Backbone as XML, in Angstrom:
<?xml version="1.0"?>
<chain id="A" units="angstrom">
  <residue number="1" name="MET">
    <atom name="N" x="-20.693" y="17.439" z="64.869"/>
    <atom name="CA" x="-19.457" y="16.746" z="64.708"/>
    <atom name="C" x="-19.525" y="15.784" z="63.525"/>
  </residue>
  <residue number="2" name="LYS">
    <atom name="N" x="-20.660" y="15.157" z="63.356"/>
    <atom name="CA" x="-20.831" y="14.240" z="62.260"/>
    <atom name="C" x="-20.802" y="14.978" z="60.933"/>
  </residue>
  <residue number="3" name="LEU">
    <atom name="N" x="-21.267" y="16.207" z="60.905"/>
    <atom name="CA" x="-21.284" y="17.016" z="59.688"/>
    <atom name="C" x="-19.869" y="17.340" z="59.250"/>
  </residue>
  <residue number="4" name="GLN">
    <atom name="N" x="-18.968" y="17.604" z="60.164"/>
    <atom name="CA" x="-17.581" y="17.877" z="59.821"/>
    <atom name="C" x="-16.927" y="16.651" z="59.200"/>
  </residue>
  <residue number="5" name="GLY">
    <atom name="N" x="-17.187" y="15.469" z="59.696"/>
    <atom name="CA" x="-16.635" y="14.233" z="59.153"/>
    <atom name="C" x="-17.108" y="14.001" z="57.729"/>
  </residue>
  <residue number="6" name="ALA">
    <atom name="N" x="-18.374" y="14.295" z="57.453"/>
    <atom name="CA" x="-18.925" y="14.122" z="56.110"/>
    <atom name="C" x="-18.282" y="15.134" z="55.161"/>
  </residue>
  <residue number="7" name="ASN">
    <atom name="N" x="-18.109" y="16.380" z="55.622"/>
    <atom name="CA" x="-17.455" y="17.390" z="54.797"/>
    <atom name="C" x="-16.004" y="17.012" z="54.517"/>
  </residue>
  <residue number="8" name="LEU">
    <atom name="N" x="-15.352" y="16.449" z="55.494"/>
    <atom name="CA" x="-13.965" y="16.027" z="55.319"/>
    <atom name="C" x="-13.860" y="14.915" z="54.275"/>
  </residue>
  <residue number="9" name="VAL">
    <atom name="N" x="-14.763" y="13.960" z="54.315"/>
    <atom name="CA" x="-14.771" y="12.867" z="53.343"/>
    <atom name="C" x="-15.036" y="13.412" z="51.937"/>
  </residue>
  <residue number="10" name="VAL">
    <atom name="N" x="-15.983" y="14.322" z="51.828"/>
    <atom name="CA" x="-16.292" y="14.928" z="50.517"/>
    <atom name="C" x="-15.088" y="15.705" z="50.014"/>
  </residue>
  <residue number="11" name="THR">
    <atom name="N" x="-14.427" y="16.447" z="50.867"/>
    <atom name="CA" x="-13.252" y="17.222" z="50.475"/>
    <atom name="C" x="-12.129" y="16.294" z="50.022"/>
  </residue>
  <residue number="12" name="ILE">
    <atom name="N" x="-11.890" y="15.227" z="50.730"/>
    <atom name="CA" x="-10.843" y="14.267" z="50.350"/>
    <atom name="C" x="-11.176" y="13.623" z="49.005"/>
  </residue>
  <residue number="13" name="CYS">
    <atom name="N" x="-12.440" y="13.263" z="48.816"/>
    <atom name="CA" x="-12.856" y="12.664" z="47.539"/>
    <atom name="C" x="-12.662" y="13.655" z="46.388"/>
  </residue>
  <residue number="14" name="LEU">
    <atom name="N" x="-12.998" y="14.922" z="46.608"/>
    <atom name="CA" x="-12.805" y="15.935" z="45.564"/>
    <atom name="C" x="-11.321" y="16.133" z="45.251"/>
  </residue>
  <residue number="15" name="ILE">
    <atom name="N" x="-10.494" y="16.151" z="46.271"/>
    <atom name="CA" x="-9.046" y="16.303" z="46.055"/>
    <atom name="C" x="-8.503" y="15.103" z="45.280"/>
  </residue>
  <residue number="16" name="LEU">
    <atom name="N" x="-8.918" y="13.894" z="45.675"/>
    <atom name="CA" x="-8.481" y="12.691" z="44.961"/>
    <atom name="C" x="-8.970" y="12.713" z="43.505"/>
  </residue>
  <residue number="17" name="ALA">
    <atom name="N" x="-10.200" y="13.110" z="43.284"/>
    <atom name="CA" x="-10.737" y="13.181" z="41.922"/>
    <atom name="C" x="-9.953" y="14.203" z="41.099"/>
  </residue>
  <residue number="18" name="ALA">
    <atom name="N" x="-9.623" y="15.338" z="41.689"/>
    <atom name="CA" x="-8.844" y="16.349" z="40.979"/>
    <atom name="C" x="-7.452" y="15.827" z="40.654"/>
  </residue>
  <residue number="19" name="MET">
    <atom name="N" x="-6.836" y="15.103" z="41.575"/>
    <atom name="CA" x="-5.508" y="14.558" z="41.330"/>
    <atom name="C" x="-5.560" y="13.507" z="40.201"/>
  </residue>
  <residue number="20" name="VAL">
    <atom name="N" x="-6.580" y="12.669" z="40.216"/>
    <atom name="CA" x="-6.728" y="11.664" z="39.157"/>
    <atom name="C" x="-6.944" y="12.359" z="37.812"/>
  </residue>
  <residue number="21" name="PHE">
    <atom name="N" x="-7.783" y="13.389" z="37.796"/>
    <atom name="CA" x="-8.044" y="14.133" z="36.565"/>
    <atom name="C" x="-6.761" y="14.766" z="36.028"/>
  </residue>
  <residue number="22" name="ILE">
    <atom name="N" x="-5.982" y="15.382" z="36.899"/>
    <atom name="CA" x="-4.718" y="16.006" z="36.481"/>
    <atom name="C" x="-3.741" y="14.950" z="35.976"/>
  </residue>
  <residue number="23" name="ALA">
    <atom name="N" x="-3.648" y="13.828" z="36.652"/>
    <atom name="CA" x="-2.736" y="12.761" z="36.233"/>
    <atom name="C" x="-3.144" y="12.205" z="34.865"/>
  </residue>
  <residue number="24" name="LEU">
    <atom name="N" x="-4.440" y="11.999" z="34.655"/>
    <atom name="CA" x="-4.910" y="11.498" z="33.361"/>
    <atom name="C" x="-4.688" y="12.519" z="32.249"/>
  </residue>
  <residue number="25" name="THR">
    <atom name="N" x="-4.900" y="13.776" z="32.554"/>
    <atom name="CA" x="-4.675" y="14.828" z="31.561"/>
    <atom name="C" x="-3.213" y="14.876" z="31.151"/>
  </residue>
  <residue number="26" name="ILE">
    <atom name="N" x="-2.326" y="14.799" z="32.118"/>
    <atom name="CA" x="-0.889" y="14.795" z="31.805"/>
    <atom name="C" x="-0.521" y="13.546" z="31.004"/>
  </residue>
  <residue number="27" name="ALA">
    <atom name="N" x="-1.070" y="12.410" z="31.382"/>
    <atom name="CA" x="-0.751" y="11.167" z="30.680"/>
    <atom name="C" x="-1.274" y="11.186" z="29.241"/>
  </residue>
  <residue number="28" name="LEU">
    <atom name="N" x="-2.435" y="11.763" z="29.034"/>
    <atom name="CA" x="-3.026" y="11.778" z="27.692"/>
    <atom name="C" x="-2.348" y="12.767" z="26.749"/>
  </residue>
  <residue number="29" name="PHE">
    <atom name="N" x="-1.956" y="13.907" z="27.256"/>
    <atom name="CA" x="-1.476" y="14.971" z="26.376"/>
    <atom name="C" x="0.032" y="15.196" z="26.400"/>
  </residue>
  <residue number="30" name="SER">
    <atom name="N" x="0.763" y="14.399" z="27.140"/>
    <atom name="CA" x="2.219" y="14.563" z="27.125"/>
    <atom name="C" x="2.783" y="13.960" z="25.836"/>
  </residue>
  <residue number="31" name="PRO">
    <atom name="N" x="3.890" y="14.523" z="25.319"/>
    <atom name="CA" x="4.453" y="14.038" z="24.054"/>
    <atom name="C" x="4.860" y="12.574" z="24.142"/>
  </residue>
  <residue number="32" name="GLY">
    <atom name="N" x="4.546" y="11.830" z="23.072"/>
    <atom name="CA" x="4.912" y="10.429" z="23.021"/>
    <atom name="C" x="4.019" y="9.536" z="23.861"/>
  </residue>
  <residue number="33" name="GLN">
    <atom name="N" x="2.979" y="10.069" z="24.405"/>
    <atom name="CA" x="2.074" y="9.307" z="25.257"/>
    <atom name="C" x="0.637" y="9.532" z="24.799"/>
  </residue>
  <residue number="34" name="GLY">
    <atom name="N" x="-0.239" y="8.784" z="25.318"/>
    <atom name="CA" x="-1.665" y="8.996" z="25.208"/>
    <atom name="C" x="-2.199" y="9.248" z="23.818"/>
  </residue>
  <residue number="35" name="LEU">
    <atom name="N" x="-2.858" y="10.390" z="23.640"/>
    <atom name="CA" x="-3.557" y="10.687" z="22.396"/>
    <atom name="C" x="-2.621" y="10.815" z="21.211"/>
  </residue>
  <residue number="36" name="SER">
    <atom name="N" x="-1.475" y="11.470" z="21.392"/>
    <atom name="CA" x="-0.567" y="11.636" z="20.259"/>
    <atom name="C" x="-0.029" y="10.278" z="19.796"/>
  </residue>
  <residue number="37" name="LYS">
    <atom name="N" x="0.270" y="9.407" z="20.721"/>
    <atom name="CA" x="0.741" y="8.072" z="20.363"/>
    <atom name="C" x="-0.379" y="7.276" z="19.708"/>
  </residue>
  <residue number="38" name="ASN">
    <atom name="N" x="-1.585" y="7.443" z="20.209"/>
    <atom name="CA" x="-2.740" y="6.772" z="19.630"/>
    <atom name="C" x="-2.976" y="7.254" z="18.196"/>
  </residue>
  <residue number="39" name="GLN">
    <atom name="N" x="-2.841" y="8.544" z="17.964"/>
    <atom name="CA" x="-3.014" y="9.082" z="16.610"/>
    <atom name="C" x="-1.928" y="8.555" z="15.681"/>
  </residue>
  <residue number="40" name="GLN">
    <atom name="N" x="-0.715" y="8.409" z="16.167"/>
    <atom name="CA" x="0.362" y="7.832" z="15.361"/>
    <atom name="C" x="0.051" y="6.380" z="15.005"/>
  </residue>
  <residue number="41" name="LYS">
    <atom name="N" x="-0.463" y="5.646" z="15.967"/>
    <atom name="CA" x="-0.821" y="4.245" z="15.714"/>
    <atom name="C" x="-1.959" y="4.147" z="14.698"/>
  </residue>
  <residue number="42" name="ILE">
    <atom name="N" x="-2.929" y="5.035" z="14.786"/>
    <atom name="CA" x="-4.038" y="5.037" z="13.834"/>
    <atom name="C" x="-3.525" y="5.357" z="12.436"/>
  </residue>
  <residue number="43" name="ALA">
    <atom name="N" x="-2.638" y="6.349" z="12.317"/>
    <atom name="CA" x="-2.073" y="6.704" z="11.017"/>
    <atom name="C" x="-1.257" y="5.544" z="10.448"/>
  </residue>
  <residue number="44" name="GLU">
    <atom name="N" x="-0.482" y="4.884" z="11.288"/>
    <atom name="CA" x="0.313" y="3.726" z="10.851"/>
    <atom name="C" x="-0.594" y="2.593" z="10.393"/>
  </residue>
  <residue number="45" name="ARG">
    <atom name="N" x="-1.664" y="2.352" z="11.147"/>
    <atom name="CA" x="-2.619" y="1.315" z="10.765"/>
    <atom name="C" x="-3.259" y="1.625" z="9.419"/>
  </residue>
  <residue number="46" name="ASP">
    <atom name="N" x="-3.665" y="2.879" z="9.213"/>
    <atom name="CA" x="-4.269" y="3.269" z="7.939"/>
    <atom name="C" x="-3.292" y="3.079" z="6.787"/>
  </residue>
  <residue number="47" name="ARG">
    <atom name="N" x="-2.021" y="3.409" z="7.007"/>
    <atom name="CA" x="-1.009" y="3.237" z="5.972"/>
    <atom name="C" x="-0.829" y="1.750" z="5.636"/>
  </residue>
  <residue number="48" name="LEU">
    <atom name="N" x="-0.812" y="0.916" z="6.671"/>
    <atom name="CA" x="-0.655" y="-0.524" z="6.458"/>
    <atom name="C" x="-1.869" y="-1.136" z="5.771"/>
  </residue>
  <residue number="49" name="VAL">
    <atom name="N" x="-3.059" y="-0.668" z="6.115"/>
    <atom name="CA" x="-4.273" y="-1.165" z="5.452"/>
    <atom name="C" x="-4.227" y="-0.824" z="3.967"/>
  </residue>
  <residue number="50" name="GLU">
    <atom name="N" x="-3.816" y="0.399" z="3.638"/>
    <atom name="CA" x="-3.713" y="0.804" z="2.236"/>
    <atom name="C" x="-2.654" y="-0.024" z="1.501"/>
  </residue>
  <residue number="51" name="ALA">
    <atom name="N" x="-1.517" y="-0.243" z="2.144"/>
    <atom name="CA" x="-0.468" y="-1.062" z="1.528"/>
    <atom name="C" x="-0.954" y="-2.495" z="1.315"/>
  </residue>
  <residue number="52" name="ASN">
    <atom name="N" x="-1.710" y="-3.036" z="2.270"/>
    <atom name="CA" x="-2.248" y="-4.390" z="2.127"/>
    <atom name="C" x="-3.238" y="-4.470" z="0.971"/>
  </residue>
  <residue number="53" name="LEU">
    <atom name="N" x="-4.041" y="-3.422" z="0.781"/>
    <atom name="CA" x="-4.990" y="-3.415" z="-0.339"/>
    <atom name="C" x="-4.251" y="-3.429" z="-1.676"/>
  </residue>
  <residue number="54" name="ILE">
    <atom name="N" x="-3.186" y="-2.660" z="-1.779"/>
    <atom name="CA" x="-2.394" y="-2.629" z="-3.011"/>
    <atom name="C" x="-1.775" y="-4.002" z="-3.272"/>
  </residue>
  <residue number="55" name="ILE">
    <atom name="N" x="-1.226" y="-4.611" z="-2.238"/>
    <atom name="CA" x="-0.624" y="-5.940" z="-2.390"/>
    <atom name="C" x="-1.695" y="-6.972" z="-2.755"/>
  </residue>
  <residue number="56" name="ALA">
    <atom name="N" x="-2.872" y="-6.875" z="-2.165"/>
    <atom name="CA" x="-3.959" y="-7.807" z="-2.484"/>
    <atom name="C" x="-4.379" y="-7.665" z="-3.946"/>
  </residue>
  <residue number="57" name="GLN">
    <atom name="N" x="-4.390" y="-6.436" z="-4.460"/>
    <atom name="CA" x="-4.720" y="-6.226" z="-5.869"/>
    <atom name="C" x="-3.658" y="-6.854" z="-6.770"/>
  </residue>
  <residue number="58" name="ARG">
    <atom name="N" x="-2.399" y="-6.680" z="-6.417"/>
    <atom name="CA" x="-1.317" y="-7.292" z="-7.203"/>
    <atom name="C" x="-1.424" y="-8.811" z="-7.206"/>
  </residue>
  <residue number="59" name="ILE">
    <atom name="N" x="-1.713" y="-9.388" z="-6.050"/>
    <atom name="CA" x="-1.865" y="-10.841" z="-5.953"/>
    <atom name="C" x="-3.028" y="-11.303" z="-6.818"/>
  </residue>
  <residue number="60" name="SER">
    <atom name="N" x="-4.129" y="-10.576" z="-6.771"/>
    <atom name="CA" x="-5.293" y="-10.925" z="-7.570"/>
    <atom name="C" x="-4.962" y="-10.876" z="-9.062"/>
  </residue>
  <residue number="61" name="GLU">
    <atom name="N" x="-4.212" y="-9.853" z="-9.481"/>
    <atom name="CA" x="-3.792" y="-9.756" z="-10.880"/>
    <atom name="C" x="-2.912" y="-10.943" z="-11.266"/>
  </residue>
  <residue number="62" name="LYS">
    <atom name="N" x="-2.020" y="-11.341" z="-10.375"/>
    <atom name="CA" x="-1.147" y="-12.485" z="-10.646"/>
    <atom name="C" x="-1.965" y="-13.767" z="-10.801"/>
  </residue>
  <residue number="63" name="TYR">
    <atom name="N" x="-2.957" y="-13.962" z="-9.926"/>
    <atom name="CA" x="-3.810" y="-15.146" z="-10.038"/>
    <atom name="C" x="-4.579" y="-15.148" z="-11.360"/>
  </residue>
  <residue number="64" name="ARG">
    <atom name="N" x="-5.083" y="-13.968" z="-11.777"/>
    <atom name="CA" x="-5.780" y="-13.883" z="-13.062"/>
    <atom name="C" x="-4.840" y="-14.239" z="-14.210"/>
  </residue>
  <residue number="65" name="LYS">
    <atom name="N" x="-3.605" y="-13.729" z="-14.155"/>
    <atom name="CA" x="-2.637" y="-14.016" z="-15.201"/>
    <atom name="C" x="-2.309" y="-15.508" z="-15.235"/>
  </residue>
  <residue number="66" name="ILE">
    <atom name="N" x="-2.108" y="-16.115" z="-14.080"/>
    <atom name="CA" x="-1.832" y="-17.550" z="-14.013"/>
    <atom name="C" x="-2.996" y="-18.341" z="-14.606"/>
  </residue>
  <residue number="67" name="ASP">
    <atom name="N" x="-4.221" y="-17.966" z="-14.260"/>
    <atom name="CA" x="-5.395" y="-18.655" z="-14.782"/>
    <atom name="C" x="-5.464" y="-18.530" z="-16.305"/>
  </residue>
  <residue number="68" name="ARG">
    <atom name="N" x="-5.182" y="-17.353" z="-16.832"/>
    <atom name="CA" x="-5.199" y="-17.158" z="-18.288"/>
    <atom name="C" x="-4.084" y="-17.956" z="-18.954"/>
  </residue>
  <residue number="69" name="LEU">
    <atom name="N" x="-2.924" y="-18.016" z="-18.327"/>
    <atom name="CA" x="-1.829" y="-18.795" z="-18.903"/>
    <atom name="C" x="-2.158" y="-20.290" z="-18.923"/>
  </residue>
  <residue number="70" name="ARG">
    <atom name="N" x="-2.928" y="-20.755" z="-17.955"/>
    <atom name="CA" x="-3.296" y="-22.166" z="-17.903"/>
    <atom name="C" x="-4.434" y="-22.523" z="-18.856"/>
  </residue>
  <residue number="71" name="HIS">
    <atom name="N" x="-5.353" y="-21.574" z="-19.093"/>
    <atom name="CA" x="-6.582" y="-21.925" z="-19.790"/>
    <atom name="C" x="-6.844" y="-21.147" z="-21.079"/>
  </residue>
  <residue number="72" name="ASP">
    <atom name="N" x="-6.075" y="-20.156" z="-21.425"/>
    <atom name="CA" x="-6.360" y="-19.313" z="-22.593"/>
    <atom name="C" x="-5.201" y="-19.395" z="-23.587"/>
  </residue>
  <residue number="73" name="PRO">
    <atom name="N" x="-5.319" y="-20.241" z="-24.612"/>
    <atom name="CA" x="-4.207" y="-20.397" z="-25.559"/>
    <atom name="C" x="-3.916" y="-19.121" z="-26.356"/>
  </residue>
  <residue number="74" name="ILE">
    <atom name="N" x="-4.920" y="-18.313" z="-26.601"/>
    <atom name="CA" x="-4.695" y="-17.057" z="-27.324"/>
    <atom name="C" x="-3.817" y="-16.123" z="-26.487"/>
  </residue>
  <residue number="75" name="TYR">
    <atom name="N" x="-4.060" y="-16.089" z="-25.194"/>
    <atom name="CA" x="-3.242" y="-15.257" z="-24.313"/>
    <atom name="C" x="-1.811" y="-15.783" z="-24.242"/>
  </residue>
  <residue number="76" name="VAL">
    <atom name="N" x="-1.663" y="-17.110" z="-24.194"/>
    <atom name="CA" x="-0.324" y="-17.710" z="-24.176"/>
    <atom name="C" x="0.428" y="-17.316" z="-25.447"/>
  </residue>
  <residue number="77" name="GLU">
    <atom name="N" x="-0.257" y="-17.372" z="-26.590"/>
    <atom name="CA" x="0.381" y="-16.979" z="-27.847"/>
    <atom name="C" x="0.765" y="-15.501" z="-27.820"/>
  </residue>
  <residue number="78" name="PHE">
    <atom name="N" x="-0.115" y="-14.672" z="-27.301"/>
    <atom name="CA" x="0.177" y="-13.240" z="-27.202"/>
    <atom name="C" x="1.428" y="-12.987" z="-26.366"/>
  </residue>
  <residue number="79" name="ILE">
    <atom name="N" x="1.525" y="-13.638" z="-25.208"/>
    <atom name="CA" x="2.691" y="-13.462" z="-24.330"/>
    <atom name="C" x="3.950" y="-13.982" z="-25.013"/>
  </residue>
  <residue number="80" name="ALA">
    <atom name="N" x="3.839" y="-15.127" z="-25.700"/>
    <atom name="CA" x="5.013" y="-15.687" z="-26.381"/>
    <atom name="C" x="5.498" y="-14.738" z="-27.468"/>
  </residue>
  <residue number="81" name="ARG">
    <atom name="N" x="4.596" y="-14.124" z="-28.192"/>
    <atom name="CA" x="4.984" y="-13.187" z="-29.250"/>
    <atom name="C" x="5.565" y="-11.895" z="-28.651"/>
  </residue>
  <residue number="82" name="LYS">
    <atom name="N" x="4.885" y="-11.380" z="-27.652"/>
    <atom name="CA" x="5.287" y="-10.079" z="-27.097"/>
    <atom name="C" x="6.577" y="-10.178" z="-26.286"/>
  </residue>
  <residue number="83" name="ASP">
    <atom name="N" x="6.624" y="-11.111" z="-25.350"/>
    <atom name="CA" x="7.755" y="-11.169" z="-24.424"/>
    <atom name="C" x="8.946" y="-11.955" z="-24.973"/>
  </residue>
  <residue number="84" name="LEU">
    <atom name="N" x="8.659" y="-12.997" z="-25.745"/>
    <atom name="CA" x="9.736" y="-13.867" z="-26.210"/>
    <atom name="C" x="10.082" y="-13.668" z="-27.682"/>
  </residue>
  <residue number="85" name="GLY">
    <atom name="N" x="9.288" y="-12.867" z="-28.400"/>
    <atom name="CA" x="9.565" y="-12.607" z="-29.804"/>
    <atom name="C" x="9.372" y="-13.834" z="-30.687"/>
  </residue>
  <residue number="86" name="MET">
    <atom name="N" x="8.522" y="-14.753" z="-30.282"/>
    <atom name="CA" x="8.320" y="-15.982" z="-31.034"/>
    <atom name="C" x="7.380" y="-15.748" z="-32.216"/>
  </residue>
  <residue number="87" name="VAL">
    <atom name="N" x="7.556" y="-16.559" z="-33.251"/>
    <atom name="CA" x="6.688" y="-16.530" z="-34.427"/>
    <atom name="C" x="6.334" y="-17.959" z="-34.795"/>
  </residue>
  <residue number="88" name="ARG">
    <atom name="N" x="5.297" y="-18.111" z="-35.610"/>
    <atom name="CA" x="4.922" y="-19.441" z="-36.095"/>
    <atom name="C" x="5.860" y="-19.847" z="-37.218"/>
  </residue>
  <residue number="89" name="LYS">
    <atom name="N" x="5.866" y="-21.155" z="-37.514"/>
    <atom name="CA" x="6.747" y="-21.675" z="-38.559"/>
    <atom name="C" x="6.412" y="-21.102" z="-39.926"/>
  </residue>
  <residue number="90" name="ASP">
    <atom name="N" x="5.137" y="-20.880" z="-40.194"/>
    <atom name="CA" x="4.728" y="-20.424" z="-41.518"/>
    <atom name="C" x="4.721" y="-18.901" z="-41.665"/>
  </residue>
  <residue number="91" name="GLU">
    <atom name="N" x="5.136" y="-18.167" z="-40.667"/>
    <atom name="CA" x="5.131" y="-16.707" z="-40.742"/>
    <atom name="C" x="6.456" y="-16.182" z="-41.291"/>
  </residue>
  <residue number="92" name="LEU">
    <atom name="N" x="6.359" y="-15.071" z="-41.983"/>
    <atom name="CA" x="7.532" y="-14.406" z="-42.526"/>
    <atom name="C" x="7.775" y="-13.155" z="-41.688"/>
  </residue>
  <residue number="93" name="VAL">
    <atom name="N" x="8.982" y="-12.995" z="-41.205"/>
    <atom name="CA" x="9.317" y="-11.854" z="-40.367"/>
    <atom name="C" x="10.103" y="-10.856" z="-41.194"/>
  </residue>
  <residue number="94" name="LEU">
    <atom name="N" x="9.611" y="-9.649" z="-41.254"/>
    <atom name="CA" x="10.304" y="-8.573" z="-41.952"/>
    <atom name="C" x="10.898" y="-7.631" z="-40.919"/>
  </residue>
  <residue number="95" name="ALA">
    <atom name="N" x="12.184" y="-7.430" z="-40.986"/>
    <atom name="CA" x="12.855" y="-6.515" z="-40.061"/>
    <atom name="C" x="13.188" y="-5.243" z="-40.817"/>
  </residue>
  <residue number="96" name="VAL">
    <atom name="N" x="12.693" y="-4.131" z="-40.318"/>
    <atom name="CA" x="12.961" y="-2.847" z="-40.944"/>
    <atom name="C" x="14.015" y="-2.139" z="-40.118"/>
  </residue>
  <residue number="97" name="HIS">
    <atom name="N" x="15.124" y="-1.825" z="-40.776"/>
    <atom name="CA" x="16.214" y="-1.136" z="-40.100"/>
    <atom name="C" x="16.217" y="0.321" z="-40.542"/>
  </residue>
  <residue number="98" name="PRO">
    <atom name="N" x="16.571" y="1.239" z="-39.666"/>
    <atom name="CA" x="16.645" y="2.640" z="-40.077"/>
    <atom name="C" x="17.785" y="2.817" z="-41.075"/>
  </residue>
  <residue number="99" name="PRO">
    <atom name="N" x="17.626" y="3.761" z="-41.980"/>
    <atom name="CA" x="18.685" y="3.957" z="-42.975"/>
    <atom name="C" x="19.993" y="4.379" z="-42.300"/>
  </residue>
  <residue number="100" name="ALA">
    <atom name="N" x="21.088" y="3.872" z="-42.843"/>
    <atom name="CA" x="22.406" y="4.208" z="-42.302"/>
    <atom name="C" x="22.758" y="5.634" z="-42.701"/>
  </residue>
  <residue number="101" name="ALA">
    <atom name="N" x="23.491" y="6.289" z="-41.849"/>
    <atom name="CA" x="23.912" y="7.656" z="-42.136"/>
    <atom name="C" x="24.976" y="7.628" z="-43.237"/>
  </residue>
  <residue number="102" name="ASN">
    <atom name="N" x="24.811" y="8.484" z="-44.242"/>
    <atom name="CA" x="25.757" y="8.575" z="-45.355"/>
    <atom name="C" x="26.645" y="9.786" z="-45.106"/>
  </residue>
  <residue number="103" name="PRO">
    <atom name="N" x="27.926" y="9.589" z="-44.868"/>
    <atom name="CA" x="28.801" y="10.725" z="-44.563"/>
    <atom name="C" x="28.937" y="11.681" z="-45.740"/>
  </residue>
  <residue number="104" name="MET">
    <atom name="N" x="28.660" y="11.250" z="-46.966"/>
    <atom name="CA" x="28.811" y="12.123" z="-48.137"/>
    <atom name="C" x="27.658" y="13.090" z="-48.253"/>
  </residue>
  <residue number="105" name="THR">
    <atom name="N" x="26.436" y="12.671" z="-47.861"/>
    <atom name="CA" x="25.269" y="13.535" z="-48.029"/>
    <atom name="C" x="24.936" y="14.301" z="-46.748"/>
  </residue>
  <residue number="106" name="ASP">
    <atom name="N" x="25.321" y="13.774" z="-45.610"/>
    <atom name="CA" x="25.043" y="14.464" z="-44.354"/>
    <atom name="C" x="26.165" y="15.436" z="-44.066"/>
  </residue>
  <residue number="107" name="LYS">
    <atom name="N" x="25.802" y="16.707" z="-43.920"/>
    <atom name="CA" x="26.808" y="17.732" z="-43.637"/>
    <atom name="C" x="26.584" y="18.281" z="-42.237"/>
  </residue>
  <residue number="108" name="ALA">
    <atom name="N" x="27.656" y="18.425" z="-41.534"/>
    <atom name="CA" x="27.585" y="18.988" z="-40.185"/>
    <atom name="C" x="27.489" y="20.508" z="-40.312"/>
  </residue>
  <residue number="109" name="PRO">
    <atom name="N" x="26.695" y="21.164" z="-39.517"/>
    <atom name="CA" x="26.567" y="22.640" z="-39.585"/>
    <atom name="C" x="27.763" y="23.368" z="-39.076"/>
  </residue>
</chain>
């Protein structure tokens, strides 16, 4: 009689274990749940890490530029010439314009 009780307990434990296994399998592999959702989160995290690295590089470049603008007069002069078109007082600026079209010499085909 005691042997039947032990077999019954083992059978109930096996049934419960099988039910838990089936429930976990369904939870892990159903769409929008478990592993697929975890993989989406991992992909999103990787995308955000890459975006953060790009932004960190841009910030670092900005800090370098600010430092050069504060401490490098040659760089300041370069930026003033390039971006603002500035020249020194003693410099002569020559502007070369393309030749104007002459309607007498230019013939349309």
